[in-house]
PDB file of C-alpha atoms in Angstrom:
ATOM      1  CA  MET W 263       0.000   0.000   0.000  1.00  0.00           C
ATOM      2  CA  ARG W 264       1.388   3.440  -0.913  1.00  0.00           C
ATOM      3  CA  LEU W 265       1.619   5.934   1.915  1.00  0.00           C
ATOM      4  CA  PRO W 266      -0.313   9.142   1.118  1.00  0.00           C
ATOM      5  CA  ALA W 267       1.411  12.467   1.614  1.00  0.00           C
ATOM      6  CA  ALA W 268      -0.981  13.187   4.488  1.00  0.00           C
ATOM      7  CA  LEU W 269       0.907  10.635   6.530  1.00  0.00           C
ATOM      8  CA  LEU W 270       4.217  12.411   6.226  1.00  0.00           C
ATOM      9  CA  LEU W 271       4.886  12.262   9.652  1.00  0.00           C
ATOM     10  CA  ALA W 272       7.013  12.964  12.558  1.00  0.00           C
ATOM     11  CA  LEU W 273       8.743  10.208  14.918  1.00  0.00           C
ATOM     12  CA  VAL W 274      11.150   7.838  19.168  1.00  0.00           C
ATOM     13  CA  ALA W 275      13.975   7.563  22.402  1.00  0.00           C
ATOM     14  CA  PRO W 276      17.304   5.870  22.292  1.00  0.00           C
ATOM     15  CA  LEU W 277      17.553   2.964  19.904  1.00  0.00           C
ATOM     16  CA  ALA W 278      15.861  -0.112  21.333  1.00  0.00           C
ATOM     17  CA  PRO W 279      16.041  -2.800  18.633  1.00  0.00           C
ATOM     18  CA  ALA W 280      14.057  -6.001  18.783  1.00  0.00           C
ATOM     19  CA  SER W 281      15.960  -8.732  20.597  1.00  0.00           C
ATOM     20  CA  ALA W 282      16.824 -10.728  17.483  1.00  0.00           C
ATOM     21  CA  GLN W 283      18.396 -14.101  18.225  1.00  0.00           C
ATOM     22  CA  ALA W 284      19.873 -16.724  15.941  1.00  0.00           C
ATOM     23  CA  LEU W 285      18.979 -20.334  16.736  1.00  0.00           C
ATOM     24  CA  ILE W 286      22.163 -22.334  16.172  1.00  0.00           C
ATOM     25  CA  ALA W 287      22.492 -26.083  16.792  1.00  0.00           C
ATOM     26  CA  GLU W 288      19.615 -26.279  19.281  1.00  0.00           C
ATOM     27  CA  PHE W 289      17.956 -29.482  20.523  1.00  0.00           C
ATOM     28  CA  SER W 290      14.459 -28.151  19.732  1.00  0.00           C
ATOM     29  CA  GLY W 291      12.783 -25.559  17.541  1.00  0.00           C
ATOM     30  CA  LEU W 292      10.047 -22.995  18.201  1.00  0.00           C
ATOM     31  CA  SER W 293       7.922 -24.162  21.120  1.00  0.00           C
ATOM     32  CA  SER W 294       4.570 -22.794  19.903  1.00  0.00           C
ATOM     33  CA  ALA W 295       4.804 -21.891  16.245  1.00  0.00           C
ATOM     34  CA  GLY W 296       1.792 -20.607  14.347  1.00  0.00           C
ATOM     35  CA  ARG W 297       2.569 -23.031  11.509  1.00  0.00           C
ATOM     36  CA  LEU W 298       4.545 -26.273  11.318  1.00  0.00           C
ATOM     37  CA  LEU W 299       5.410 -28.180   8.122  1.00  0.00           C
ATOM     38  CA  ASP W 300       6.650 -31.753   8.489  1.00  0.00           C
ATOM     39  CA  PHE W 301       6.272 -32.455   4.741  1.00  0.00           C
ATOM     40  CA  GLY W 302       4.017 -35.478   5.259  1.00  0.00           C
ATOM     41  CA  ASN W 303       5.032 -39.002   4.321  1.00  0.00           C
ATOM     42  CA  GLY W 304       5.136 -40.032   0.677  1.00  0.00           C
ATOM     43  CA  ASP W 305       2.957 -37.098  -0.423  1.00  0.00           C
ATOM     44  CA  PHE W 306       5.011 -36.808  -3.626  1.00  0.00           C
ATOM     45  CA  ALA W 307       7.333 -39.066  -5.589  1.00  0.00           C
ATOM     46  CA  ASN W 308      10.975 -39.057  -4.572  1.00  0.00           C
ATOM     47  CA  GLY W 309      12.887 -36.334  -6.387  1.00  0.00           C
ATOM     48  CA  THR W 310       9.820 -34.188  -7.160  1.00  0.00           C
ATOM     49  CA  PRO W 311      10.961 -30.551  -7.524  1.00  0.00           C
ATOM     50  CA  PHE W 312       9.428 -28.685  -4.592  1.00  0.00           C
ATOM     51  CA  THR W 313       8.509 -25.063  -5.348  1.00  0.00           C
ATOM     52  CA  THR W 314       4.969 -23.801  -4.673  1.00  0.00           C
ATOM     53  CA  GLN W 315       3.275 -26.901  -3.240  1.00  0.00           C
ATOM     54  CA  VAL W 316       2.738 -25.114   0.103  1.00  0.00           C
ATOM     55  CA  ALA W 317       0.425 -22.087   0.018  1.00  0.00           C
ATOM     56  CA  GLY W 318       2.184 -18.849   0.893  1.00  0.00           C
ATOM     57  CA  LEU W 319       5.715 -20.252   0.455  1.00  0.00           C
ATOM     58  CA  THR W 320       8.059 -20.598  -2.501  1.00  0.00           C
ATOM     59  CA  PHE W 321      11.039 -22.948  -2.398  1.00  0.00           C
ATOM     60  CA  SER W 322      14.043 -22.817  -4.753  1.00  0.00           C
ATOM     61  CA  HIS W 323      16.683 -25.533  -5.233  1.00  0.00           C
ATOM     62  CA  ALA W 324      14.632 -28.116  -3.310  1.00  0.00           C
ATOM     63  CA  ALA W 325      13.138 -31.515  -4.068  1.00  0.00           C
ATOM     64  CA  TYR W 326      10.825 -33.802  -2.070  1.00  0.00           C
ATOM     65  CA  PHE W 327      12.015 -37.122  -0.664  1.00  0.00           C
ATOM     66  CA  THR W 328      10.655 -39.903   1.537  1.00  0.00           C
ATOM     67  CA  THR W 329      13.542 -42.291   1.995  1.00  0.00           C
ATOM     68  CA  PRO W 330      14.927 -43.923   5.130  1.00  0.00           C
ATOM     69  CA  VAL W 331      17.505 -41.698   6.839  1.00  0.00           C
ATOM     70  CA  PRO W 332      19.376 -41.658  10.154  1.00  0.00           C
ATOM     71  CA  ASN W 333      16.485 -40.069  12.042  1.00  0.00           C
ATOM     72  CA  ASN W 334      18.099 -37.225  13.990  1.00  0.00           C
ATOM     73  CA  ASN W 335      14.748 -35.366  13.924  1.00  0.00           C
ATOM     74  CA  VAL W 336      14.051 -36.119  10.242  1.00  0.00           C
ATOM     75  CA  ALA W 337      11.167 -38.553   9.670  1.00  0.00           C
ATOM     76  CA  GLY W 338       8.817 -39.171   6.770  1.00  0.00           C
ATOM     77  CA  GLY W 339       8.927 -36.536   4.053  1.00  0.00           C
ATOM     78  CA  TYR W 340      11.676 -33.920   3.918  1.00  0.00           C
ATOM     79  CA  LEU W 341      13.330 -31.557   1.457  1.00  0.00           C
ATOM     80  CA  GLY W 342      16.704 -32.189  -0.143  1.00  0.00           C
ATOM     81  CA  ASN W 343      18.760 -30.805  -2.986  1.00  0.00           C
ATOM     82  CA  ASP W 344      17.126 -30.521  -6.412  1.00  0.00           C
ATOM     83  CA  ALA W 345      20.215 -31.515  -8.359  1.00  0.00           C
ATOM     84  CA  THR W 346      18.668 -30.285 -11.621  1.00  0.00           C
ATOM     85  CA  SER W 347      18.796 -26.675 -10.392  1.00  0.00           C
ATOM     86  CA  GLY W 348      22.564 -26.313 -10.754  1.00  0.00           C
ATOM     87  CA  PRO W 349      24.763 -23.793  -8.925  1.00  0.00           C
ATOM     88  CA  PRO W 350      24.772 -21.756  -6.814  1.00  0.00           C
ATOM     89  CA  ASN W 351      23.848 -24.268  -4.117  1.00  0.00           C
ATOM     90  CA  THR W 352      21.455 -22.097  -2.146  1.00  0.00           C
ATOM     91  CA  LEU W 353      18.109 -23.253  -0.789  1.00  0.00           C
ATOM     92  CA  ARG W 354      15.692 -20.300  -0.718  1.00  0.00           C
ATOM     93  CA  ILE W 355      12.458 -20.231   1.286  1.00  0.00           C
ATOM     94  CA  GLN W 356      10.372 -17.171   0.413  1.00  0.00           C
ATOM     95  CA  PHE W 357       7.256 -16.159   2.349  1.00  0.00           C
ATOM     96  CA  ALA W 358       4.254 -14.329   0.934  1.00  0.00           C
ATOM     97  CA  GLN W 359       3.993 -12.381   4.192  1.00  0.00           C
ATOM     98  CA  MET W 360       6.575 -11.263   6.710  1.00  0.00           C
ATOM     99  CA  ILE W 361       7.444 -13.631   9.512  1.00  0.00           C
ATOM    100  CA  SER W 362       8.961 -12.966  12.912  1.00  0.00           C
ATOM    101  CA  ASP W 363      10.406 -16.364  13.919  1.00  0.00           C
ATOM    102  CA  ILE W 364      11.504 -19.516  12.153  1.00  0.00           C
ATOM    103  CA  SER W 365      13.097 -22.850  13.051  1.00  0.00           C
ATOM    104  CA  PHE W 366      13.862 -26.008  11.101  1.00  0.00           C
ATOM    105  CA  VAL W 367      15.836 -29.240  11.271  1.00  0.00           C
ATOM    106  CA  TYR W 368      18.847 -29.143   8.973  1.00  0.00           C
ATOM    107  CA  HIS W 369      21.259 -31.913   7.940  1.00  0.00           C
ATOM    108  CA  GLN W 370      24.336 -30.997   5.912  1.00  0.00           C
ATOM    109  CA  ILE W 371      25.005 -34.331   4.185  1.00  0.00           C
ATOM    110  CA  GLY W 372      28.692 -35.118   4.353  1.00  0.00           C
ATOM    111  CA  THR W 373      31.240 -34.415   7.044  1.00  0.00           C
ATOM    112  CA  GLY W 374      32.692 -31.075   8.006  1.00  0.00           C
ATOM    113  CA  ALA W 375      30.979 -28.984   5.344  1.00  0.00           C
ATOM    114  CA  PRO W 376      30.189 -25.321   6.183  1.00  0.00           C
ATOM    115  CA  THR W 377      26.651 -23.993   5.993  1.00  0.00           C
ATOM    116  CA  THR W 378      25.682 -20.314   5.874  1.00  0.00           C
ATOM    117  CA  ILE W 379      22.110 -19.414   6.866  1.00  0.00           C
ATOM    118  CA  ARG W 380      20.692 -15.936   6.195  1.00  0.00           C
ATOM    119  CA  ALA W 381      17.478 -14.140   7.117  1.00  0.00           C
ATOM    120  CA  LYS W 382      16.431 -11.611   4.474  1.00  0.00           C
ATOM    121  CA  LEU W 383      13.961  -8.732   4.555  1.00  0.00           C
ATOM    122  CA  GLN W 384      13.026  -6.969   1.320  1.00  0.00           C
ATOM    123  CA  GLY W 385      16.269  -8.216  -0.207  1.00  0.00           C
ATOM    124  CA  ASN W 386      18.449  -7.112   2.702  1.00  0.00           C
ATOM    125  CA  THR W 387      20.326  -9.511   4.987  1.00  0.00           C
ATOM    126  CA  VAL W 388      19.057  -8.932   8.543  1.00  0.00           C
ATOM    127  CA  GLY W 389      20.628 -11.976  10.191  1.00  0.00           C
ATOM    128  CA  SER W 390      23.340 -14.452   9.227  1.00  0.00           C
ATOM    129  CA  PHE W 391      25.620 -17.138  10.636  1.00  0.00           C
ATOM    130  CA  THR W 392      27.982 -19.805   9.293  1.00  0.00           C
ATOM    131  CA  ILE W 393      28.561 -23.159  10.971  1.00  0.00           C
ATOM    132  CA  LEU W 394      30.600 -26.250  10.135  1.00  0.00           C
ATOM    133  CA  TRP W 395      27.862 -28.883  10.119  1.00  0.00           C
ATOM    134  CA  ASN W 396      26.971 -32.532   9.438  1.00  0.00           C
ATOM    135  CA  GLU W 397      24.050 -34.987   9.530  1.00  0.00           C
ATOM    136  CA  THR W 398      24.923 -36.892  12.699  1.00  0.00           C
ATOM    137  CA  SER W 399      24.354 -34.392  15.521  1.00  0.00           C
ATOM    138  CA  PRO W 400      20.998 -34.496  17.344  1.00  0.00           C
ATOM    139  CA  ASN W 401      21.117 -30.747  18.129  1.00  0.00           C
ATOM    140  CA  ASN W 402      20.209 -29.820  14.576  1.00  0.00           C
ATOM    141  CA  PHE W 403      17.517 -27.145  14.906  1.00  0.00           C
ATOM    142  CA  PHE W 404      18.402 -23.780  13.366  1.00  0.00           C
ATOM    143  CA  GLY W 405      16.637 -20.500  12.634  1.00  0.00           C
ATOM    144  CA  PHE W 406      15.978 -17.001  13.916  1.00  0.00           C
ATOM    145  CA  ALA W 407      13.761 -15.642  16.685  1.00  0.00           C
ATOM    146  CA  GLU W 408      12.298 -12.119  16.897  1.00  0.00           C
ATOM    147  CA  GLU W 409      13.842 -11.216  13.534  1.00  0.00           C
ATOM    148  CA  GLY W 410      11.532  -9.712  10.910  1.00  0.00           C
ATOM    149  CA  MET W 411      12.118 -11.474   7.583  1.00  0.00           C
ATOM    150  CA  ASP W 412      10.429 -12.566   4.379  1.00  0.00           C
ATOM    151  CA  GLU W 413      13.031 -15.050   3.128  1.00  0.00           C
ATOM    152  CA  VAL W 414      15.549 -17.563   4.476  1.00  0.00           C
ATOM    153  CA  GLN W 415      18.554 -18.691   2.434  1.00  0.00           C
ATOM    154  CA  ILE W 416      20.748 -21.702   3.199  1.00  0.00           C
ATOM    155  CA  ASP W 417      24.070 -22.151   1.377  1.00  0.00           C
ATOM    156  CA  PHE W 418      24.730 -25.900   1.384  1.00  0.00           C
ATOM    157  CA  VAL W 419      27.493 -28.142   0.073  1.00  0.00           C
ATOM    158  CA  GLY W 420      26.423 -31.031  -2.151  1.00  0.00           C
ATOM    159  CA  ASP W 421      23.193 -32.106  -0.485  1.00  0.00           C
ATOM    160  CA  PHE W 422      21.040 -31.481   2.579  1.00  0.00           C
ATOM    161  CA  ARG W 423      17.894 -32.507   4.419  1.00  0.00           C
ATOM    162  CA  LEU W 424      15.376 -30.040   5.838  1.00  0.00           C
ATOM    163  CA  ASP W 425      12.354 -30.920   7.967  1.00  0.00           C
ATOM    164  CA  SER W 426      10.055 -29.556  10.708  1.00  0.00           C
ATOM    165  CA  LEU W 427       9.819 -26.056   9.266  1.00  0.00           C
ATOM    166  CA  ALA W 428       8.066 -23.906  11.904  1.00  0.00           C
ATOM    167  CA  PHE W 429       7.357 -20.185  11.741  1.00  0.00           C
ATOM    168  CA  ASN W 430       5.215 -17.327  13.001  1.00  0.00           C
ATOM    169  CA  ALA W 431       3.747 -14.769  10.624  1.00  0.00           C
ATOM    170  CA  VAL W 432       3.781 -11.081  11.523  1.00  0.00           C
ATOM    171  CA  SER W 433       0.097 -10.403  12.128  1.00  0.00           C
ATOM    172  CA  GLY W 434       0.332  -7.581  14.631  1.00  0.00           C
ATOM    173  CA  ALA W 435       2.212  -4.306  14.677  1.00  0.00           C
ATOM    174  CA  ALA W 436       5.969  -4.725  14.445  1.00  0.00           C
ATOM    175  CA  TRP W 437       9.174  -2.966  13.505  1.00  0.00           C
ATOM    176  CA  HIS W 438      12.707  -3.900  12.602  1.00  0.00           C
ATOM    177  CA  PRO W 439      15.898  -1.795  12.376  1.00  0.00           C
ATOM    178  CA  TYR W 440      18.150  -1.986   9.329  1.00  0.00           C
ATOM    179  CA  ASN W 441      21.665  -0.572   9.070  1.00  0.00           C
ATOM    180  CA  GLY W 442      23.216  -1.753   5.823  1.00  0.00           C
ATOM    181  CA  SER W 443      26.951  -2.281   6.354  1.00  0.00           C
ATOM    182  CA  ASN W 444      26.667  -0.972   9.930  1.00  0.00           C
ATOM    183  CA  ILE W 445      28.766   2.121   9.262  1.00  0.00           C
ATOM    184  CA  ASN W 446      25.929   4.533  10.086  1.00  0.00           C
ATOM    185  CA  PRO W 447      25.422   5.467  13.752  1.00  0.00           C
ATOM    186  CA  ALA W 448      22.562   3.344  15.170  1.00  0.00           C
ATOM    187  CA  GLY W 449      20.653   6.137  16.870  1.00  0.00           C
ATOM    188  CA  PHE W 450      17.164   5.993  15.341  1.00  0.00           C
ATOM    189  CA  GLY W 451      14.741   3.907  17.358  1.00  0.00           C
ATOM    190  CA  THR W 452      11.184   3.382  18.503  1.00  0.00           C
ATOM    191  CA  LEU W 453       9.332   3.132  21.787  1.00  0.00           C
ATOM    192  CA  ALA W 454       6.419   1.072  20.515  1.00  0.00           C
ATOM    193  CA  ALA W 455       5.184  -0.762  17.451  1.00  0.00           C
ATOM    194  CA  PRO W 456       2.782   1.133  15.118  1.00  0.00           C
ATOM    195  CA  THR W 457      -0.733   0.036  16.082  1.00  0.00           C
ATOM    196  CA  LEU W 458      -3.859   0.783  14.096  1.00  0.00           C
ATOM    197  CA  GLY W 459      -5.506   4.002  15.317  1.00  0.00           C
ATOM    198  CA  GLY W 460      -2.639   4.688  17.745  1.00  0.00           C
ATOM    199  CA  VAL W 461       0.260   7.123  17.853  1.00  0.00           C
ATOM    200  CA  TRP W 462       3.650   5.704  17.023  1.00  0.00           C
ATOM    201  CA  GLN W 463       6.552   7.476  18.669  1.00  0.00           C
ATOM    202  CA  GLY W 464      10.230   7.465  17.870  1.00  0.00           C
ATOM    203  CA  ASN W 465      13.497   9.182  18.582  1.00  0.00           C
ATOM    204  CA  VAL W 466      16.628  10.351  16.809  1.00  0.00           C
ATOM    205  CA  TRP W 467      19.540  10.318  19.238  1.00  0.00           C
ATOM    206  CA  ASN W 468      21.357  13.672  19.300  1.00  0.00           C
ATOM    207  CA  THR W 469      24.931  14.555  20.211  1.00  0.00           C
ATOM    208  CA  PRO W 470      26.095  17.848  21.788  1.00  0.00           C
ATOM    209  CA  ASP W 471      26.962  18.985  18.243  1.00  0.00           C
ATOM    210  CA  THR W 472      23.514  18.222  16.744  1.00  0.00           C
ATOM    211  CA  VAL W 473      21.547  21.248  15.529  1.00  0.00           C
ATOM    212  CA  LEU W 474      18.815  19.502  13.511  1.00  0.00           C
ATOM    213  CA  THR W 475      17.561  16.026  12.608  1.00  0.00           C
ATOM    214  CA  ALA W 476      15.342  14.679   9.860  1.00  0.00           C
ATOM    215  CA  VAL W 477      13.420  11.471   9.219  1.00  0.00           C
ATOM    216  CA  PHE W 478      12.866  10.394   5.613  1.00  0.00           C
ATOM    217  CA  PHE W 479      10.138   8.128   4.243  1.00  0.00           C
ATOM    218  CA  ALA W 480      10.632   6.165   0.998  1.00  0.00           C
ATOM    219  CA  PRO W 481       7.523   4.749  -0.748  1.00  0.00           C
ATOM    220  CA  ALA W 482       9.836   2.335  -2.639  1.00  0.00           C
ATOM    221  CA  GLY W 483      11.185   0.824   0.597  1.00  0.00           C
ATOM    222  CA  LEU W 484      14.708  -0.120   1.606  1.00  0.00           C
ATOM    223  CA  LEU W 485      17.651   0.091  -0.796  1.00  0.00           C
ATOM    224  CA  THR W 486      19.609  -2.999  -1.846  1.00  0.00           C
ATOM    225  CA  PRO W 487      22.533  -2.607  -1.768  1.00  0.00           C
ATOM    226  CA  PRO W 488      22.991   0.668   0.141  1.00  0.00           C
ATOM    227  CA  VAL W 489      24.892   3.469  -1.581  1.00  0.00           C
ATOM    228  CA  PRO W 490      27.517   5.826  -0.085  1.00  0.00           C
ATOM    229  CA  LEU W 491      26.168   9.116   1.256  1.00  0.00           C
ATOM    230  CA  PHE W 492      27.919  11.816   3.368  1.00  0.00           C
ATOM    231  CA  GLY W 493      30.501   9.327   4.607  1.00  0.00           C
ATOM    232  CA  GLY W 494      27.775   6.829   5.545  1.00  0.00           C
ATOM    233  CA  GLU W 495      25.078   5.005   3.582  1.00  0.00           C
ATOM    234  CA  LEU W 496      21.720   5.805   2.039  1.00  0.00           C
ATOM    235  CA  LEU W 497      19.469   2.922   3.107  1.00  0.00           C
ATOM    236  CA  LEU W 498      16.231   3.997   1.379  1.00  0.00           C
ATOM    237  CA  ASP W 499      15.279   3.504  -2.264  1.00  0.00           C
ATOM    238  CA  PRO W 500      14.790   7.023  -3.722  1.00  0.00           C
ATOM    239  CA  SER W 501      13.238   5.836  -7.004  1.00  0.00           C
ATOM    240  CA  GLN W 502       9.730   6.963  -5.955  1.00  0.00           C
ATOM    241  CA  GLY W 503      10.906   9.999  -4.008  1.00  0.00           C
ATOM    242  CA  LEU W 504      11.983  10.722  -0.442  1.00  0.00           C
ATOM    243  CA  PHE W 505       9.759  12.696   1.916  1.00  0.00           C
ATOM    244  CA  ALA W 506      11.286  14.451   4.920  1.00  0.00           C
ATOM    245  CA  MET W 507      10.172  15.573   8.370  1.00  0.00           C
ATOM    246  CA  THR W 508      12.526  17.734  10.412  1.00  0.00           C
ATOM    247  CA  GLY W 509      12.904  18.152  14.158  1.00  0.00           C
ATOM    248  CA  THR W 510      15.375  17.475  16.918  1.00  0.00           C
ATOM    249  CA  THR W 511      14.829  14.380  19.043  1.00  0.00           C
ATOM    250  CA  SER W 512      11.222  13.176  19.326  1.00  0.00           C
ATOM    251  CA  TYR W 513       8.893  12.355  16.459  1.00  0.00           C
ATOM    252  CA  SER W 514       5.338  11.022  16.448  1.00  0.00           C
ATOM    253  CA  LEU W 515       2.965   9.582  13.884  1.00  0.00           C
ATOM    254  CA  ALA W 516      -0.814   9.177  14.101  1.00  0.00           C
ATOM    255  CA  ILE W 517      -1.688   5.828  12.508  1.00  0.00           C
ATOM    256  CA  PRO W 518      -5.043   5.744  10.625  1.00  0.00           C
ATOM    257  CA  SER W 519      -7.724   3.553  12.171  1.00  0.00           C
ATOM    258  CA  ALA W 520      -9.045   2.127   8.872  1.00  0.00           C
ATOM    259  CA  PRO W 521      -8.586  -1.687   8.789  1.00  0.00           C
ATOM    260  CA  SER W 522      -7.212  -1.392   5.249  1.00  0.00           C
ATOM    261  CA  TRP W 523      -3.998  -0.063   6.799  1.00  0.00           C
ATOM    262  CA  ILE W 524      -3.243  -3.390   8.500  1.00  0.00           C
ATOM    263  CA  GLY W 525      -0.114  -4.855   6.938  1.00  0.00           C
ATOM    264  CA  THR W 526       1.088  -1.564   5.467  1.00  0.00           C
ATOM    265  CA  THR W 527       4.873  -1.214   5.645  1.00  0.00           C
ATOM    266  CA  LEU W 528       6.791   2.043   6.067  1.00  0.00           C
ATOM    267  CA  ALA W 529      10.533   2.406   5.404  1.00  0.00           C
ATOM    268  CA  LEU W 530      12.205   5.266   7.318  1.00  0.00           C
ATOM    269  CA  GLN W 531      15.753   6.553   7.796  1.00  0.00           C
ATOM    270  CA  ALA W 532      17.099   9.296  10.055  1.00  0.00           C
ATOM    271  CA  LEU W 533      19.708  11.977   9.343  1.00  0.00           C
ATOM    272  CA  ARG W 534      21.527  14.316  11.742  1.00  0.00           C
ATOM    273  CA  LEU W 535      22.977  17.727  10.998  1.00  0.00           C
ATOM    274  CA  ASP W 536      25.912  18.305  13.339  1.00  0.00           C
ATOM    275  CA  LEU W 537      28.029  21.439  13.675  1.00  0.00           C
ATOM    276  CA  ILE W 538      31.586  20.139  14.047  1.00  0.00           C
ATOM    277  CA  GLY W 539      34.324  22.750  14.407  1.00  0.00           C
ATOM    278  CA  GLY W 540      31.978  25.309  12.927  1.00  0.00           C
ATOM    279  CA  SER W 541      31.384  23.134   9.848  1.00  0.00           C
ATOM    280  CA  PRO W 542      27.914  21.695   9.064  1.00  0.00           C
ATOM    281  CA  THR W 543      28.181  17.887   8.792  1.00  0.00           C
ATOM    282  CA  PHE W 544      25.439  15.531   7.636  1.00  0.00           C
ATOM    283  CA  VAL W 545      25.400  12.173   9.447  1.00  0.00           C
ATOM    284  CA  PRO W 546      23.218   9.385   7.933  1.00  0.00           C
ATOM    285  CA  MET W 547      21.798   7.068  10.602  1.00  0.00           C
ATOM    286  CA  ASN W 548      20.107   3.667  10.619  1.00  0.00           C
ATOM    287  CA  ALA W 549      16.795   2.902   8.935  1.00  0.00           C
ATOM    288  CA  MET W 550      13.798   0.867  10.064  1.00  0.00           C
ATOM    289  CA  THR W 551      10.753  -0.840   8.628  1.00  0.00           C
ATOM    290  CA  LEU W 552       7.393  -0.471  10.392  1.00  0.00           C
ATOM    291  CA  TRP W 553       4.490  -2.910   9.965  1.00  0.00           C
ATOM    292  CA  ILE W 554       1.122  -1.430  10.882  1.00  0.00           C
ATOM    293  CA  GLY W 555      -1.043  -3.886  12.772  1.00  0.00           C
ATOM    294  CA  LEU W 556      -3.376  -4.409  15.715  1.00  0.00           C
TER     295      LEU W 556
END
C-alpha cells in the first residue's frame, strides 16, 4: 500500500532494537509456532521438484524425498537438494507475508561442510551465521527468533535434508531496524510498534553537536545494496521519491484507524545535521521498517 502524503509524519527515544536471536544447533525448535510443516510421508514421488506446493511459500533448489535416513529429527517426508537446479547451491524459502520467527531441522550431508544461513527482509540480509555442520548431531535445529524477515537462504554443500519447518507470521504491529553495512550510527529507534488508530513514537539520538535532525520516508522501501552518502550510507530507495520531516529528538505519527492499513509497511531513515568545528556535517543514521497492525 502506498503511503499518502498526508501521513508524512514525525517520529522515538534511544535505539531499542528487537531482541533478534539466531537459533544455532539447538535441541528443539520454536515451542509454539503458528505453523509447522513436516512435509508429510510419501505425499510426492521421490525427487519431485518442490517449489509452490505449500500455500504462501516458494522454495528454490529443493526436491521432495521420503527415503529412510538416520532419524536425527528427520522422519517421513523432507526436502533435499534438487540436483537439476545447478549452482549456486542455495536453498531459498520465500514467504508471501513477513514472519517474525523460524526454526527447522537441517542436515548438511557429508562431514565437516560449512553452511551459511541468512534471514532476508526486502532483499536485505538482517541476520546471518555460518557453521561447520553434518548430519549426525541431534542438536540440529536452526533458525531465527524475533527477527523480521520474508526469506531464508541456506548455502549448502552437495546435499542437505530439511524438515520440521516452523514459523510465526507477523500479524500484529511490528518494527525492525536496518543498518546496511553498519557504518551509520545506530541512533534511530522506537518506543512502541505502530498500532492501528494509535500514535507511534520514535526518537533520533542527538549529540552535543547536533543542531537539527530529519526522518525520511521512501515509498519504494529499503535500498539494496545501500549506496555511499555523506561518509555513511543511504538505506532507502529514492526511485519513488523521499519525503522528509525535520525536528530534533522526538517524532510522532498518528496511525489511521481504517482496517485497510493493517499490513502496510513504512521504510524510514534518520539523518543528523551536526556542527563540528563550525562546519555543518550531515550524518546518515540507521533505517527501520514499520508494519502497521493491531
